[in-house]
C-alpha cells in the first residue's frame, strides 16, 4: 500500500469513531510486516477511562489476529493540528514495533512523518526486566 493509500485508510476510519463525549474522531491504519493493514478508531465510554484510542484499537485487532510486527501507522484527525499518539498508545506501539514509522494526517490531508523512537525516547521495554 502506498503512503497515500495508508493515509486515506486512516481518514476513512474517522467516520467509524464513537466519540459522543469529546467529538474528536481519530482514525488509524496500521500496516503489518506482511503488508496487511488493520484499521482502528477511537471508542469512548460514559466512564471516560475505558475509552480506547484509535491506535490501540488497530493494534489490538491486529495482535488478536496473530500479527505481532508492524512497519507503519497512519493516524488521522479532523483538526489542522496533527494528532500525535498519546503516551499510552506510544507504549503499546513500542511493545510490538519499536522501529515504527508514524504518519500523522491533518484535516487538509497534509502529513507529518515521525518515528516512534522520536515520540518515545528511552522507552521502557522488556530489556529492563532481565
Ligand atoms: N485519541 C485517540 O484516539 N488517539 C490519539 O492519538 C489521541 C487521542 C482519542 C481519545 C479520545 O476519544 C479523544 O481522542 C479525545 O482525547
Coordinates of C-alpha atoms and ligand atoms in Angstrom, one line a residue:
X1 CA 0.0 0.0 0.0
X2 CA 1.3 3.5 -0.8
X3 CA 1.7 6.1 1.8
X4 CA -1.3 7.9 0.3
X5 CA -3.4 4.8 0.5
X6 CA -2.5 4.2 4.1
X7 CA -3.3 7.8 5.0
X8 CA -6.7 7.6 3.1
X9 CA -7.5 4.3 5.0
X10 CA -6.9 6.2 8.3
X11 CA -9.1 9.1 7.1
X12 CA -11.8 6.7 6.1
X13 CA -11.9 5.4 9.7
X14 CA -12.8 8.8 11.1
X15 CA -16.5 8.1 10.3
X16 CA -16.4 5.0 12.5
X17 CA -15.2 6.8 15.6
X18 CA -17.6 6.6 18.6
X19 CA -17.0 10.0 20.1
X20 CA -20.2 11.3 21.8
X21 CA -18.2 12.9 24.6
X22 CA -15.1 14.5 23.0
X23 CA -16.4 14.9 19.5
X24 CA -12.8 14.3 18.5
X25 CA -12.7 11.5 16.0
X26 CA -9.4 9.7 15.3
X27 CA -8.7 7.1 12.6
X28 CA -5.8 4.8 12.3
X29 CA -4.4 2.4 9.7
X30 CA -1.7 0.0 10.9
X31 CA 0.5 -1.9 8.4
X32 CA 1.8 -5.3 9.4
X33 CA 5.1 -6.7 8.2
X34 CA 3.0 -9.0 6.0
X35 CA 1.6 -5.9 4.2
X36 CA -1.9 -6.4 5.7
X37 CA -3.5 -3.3 7.1
X38 CA -5.6 -3.2 10.3
X39 CA -7.8 -0.2 11.0
X40 CA -8.9 1.4 14.2
X41 CA -11.0 4.3 15.5
X42 CA -11.4 5.7 19.0
X43 CA -14.2 4.2 21.1
X44 CA -15.3 6.3 24.0
X45 CA -17.3 5.4 27.1
X46 CA -19.5 7.2 29.6
X47 CA -17.0 6.1 32.2
X48 CA -14.3 8.1 30.3
X49 CA -11.3 5.9 31.4
X50 CA -12.4 2.8 29.4
X51 CA -12.1 4.9 26.3
X52 CA -9.8 3.2 23.7
X53 CA -7.8 5.3 21.3
X54 CA -7.8 4.6 17.5
X55 CA -4.2 3.4 17.6
X56 CA -4.8 0.8 20.3
X57 CA -7.9 -0.4 18.6
X58 CA -5.9 -1.1 15.5
X59 CA -3.0 -2.8 17.4
X60 CA -5.4 -5.0 19.5
X61 CA -7.3 -6.0 16.4
X62 CA -4.1 -7.0 14.6
X63 CA -2.5 -8.8 17.6
X64 CA -5.7 -10.7 18.3
X65 CA -5.5 -12.0 14.7
X66 CA -1.9 -13.2 15.1
X67 CA 0.1 -10.2 13.8
X68 CA 3.0 -9.1 16.0
X69 CA 5.2 -6.9 13.8
X70 CA 4.3 -3.6 12.3
X71 CA 6.0 -1.2 9.9
X72 CA 3.9 1.9 9.6
X73 CA 0.9 3.6 11.2
X74 CA -1.2 6.4 9.8
X75 CA -3.2 8.5 12.3
X76 CA -5.9 10.9 11.0
X77 CA -7.7 13.6 12.8
X78 CA -10.1 16.3 11.7
X79 CA -8.1 19.2 13.0
X80 CA -5.4 21.4 11.4
X81 CA -3.1 20.4 14.2
X82 CA -1.6 17.0 13.7
X83 CA -2.8 14.4 16.3
X84 CA 0.2 12.7 17.9
X85 CA -0.5 9.4 19.7
X86 CA -1.0 9.6 23.5
X87 CA 1.6 8.3 25.9
X88 CA -0.3 5.0 26.5
X89 CA -0.5 4.4 22.7
X90 CA 3.2 5.1 22.3
X91 CA 4.0 2.5 24.9
X92 CA 1.6 -0.1 23.3
X93 CA 3.1 0.6 19.8
X94 CA 6.6 0.2 21.2
X95 CA 5.9 -3.3 22.5
X96 CA 5.4 -4.6 19.0
X97 CA 7.1 -2.1 16.7
X98 CA 10.0 -0.1 18.3
X99 CA 11.1 0.9 14.7
X100 CA 7.6 2.0 13.6
X101 CA 7.1 4.8 11.2
X102 CA 4.3 7.2 12.3
X103 CA 2.5 9.3 9.7
X104 CA 0.1 11.9 11.0
X105 CA -2.6 13.3 8.7
X106 CA -4.5 16.5 9.3
X107 CA -7.8 17.8 8.0
X108 CA -6.2 19.2 4.9
X109 CA -4.5 15.9 4.0
X110 CA -1.1 17.2 5.0
X111 CA 1.2 14.7 6.6
X112 CA 3.9 14.8 9.2
X113 CA 6.2 11.7 9.4
X114 CA 7.9 10.8 12.6
X115 CA 9.5 7.7 14.1
X116 CA 8.2 6.1 17.3
X117 CA 11.7 6.4 18.7
X118 CA 11.4 10.2 18.3
X119 CA 8.0 10.1 20.0
X120 CA 9.1 7.8 22.8
X121 CA 12.8 8.2 23.5
X122 CA 14.3 6.0 26.3
X123 CA 11.0 4.0 26.4
X124 CA 10.6 1.2 28.9
X125 CA 10.7 -2.2 27.3
X126 CA 11.3 -5.9 28.1
X127 CA 15.1 -5.4 28.2
X128 CA 14.7 -3.8 31.6
X129 CA 13.1 -6.9 33.0
X130 CA 16.2 -9.1 32.9
Ligands
LIG1 N1 -7.4 9.9 20.9 C1 -7.1 8.9 20.0 O1 -7.9 8.1 19.6 N2 -5.8 8.9 19.6 C2 -4.8 9.8 19.9 O2 -3.7 9.7 19.4 C3 -5.1 10.9 20.9 C4 -6.5 10.9 21.5 C5 -8.8 10.0 21.3 C6 -9.2 9.5 22.7 C7 -10.5 10.3 22.9 O3 -11.5 9.5 22.4 C8 -10.3 11.5 22.1 O4 -9.3 11.3 21.2 C9 -10.0 12.8 22.9 O5 -9.0 12.6 23.8

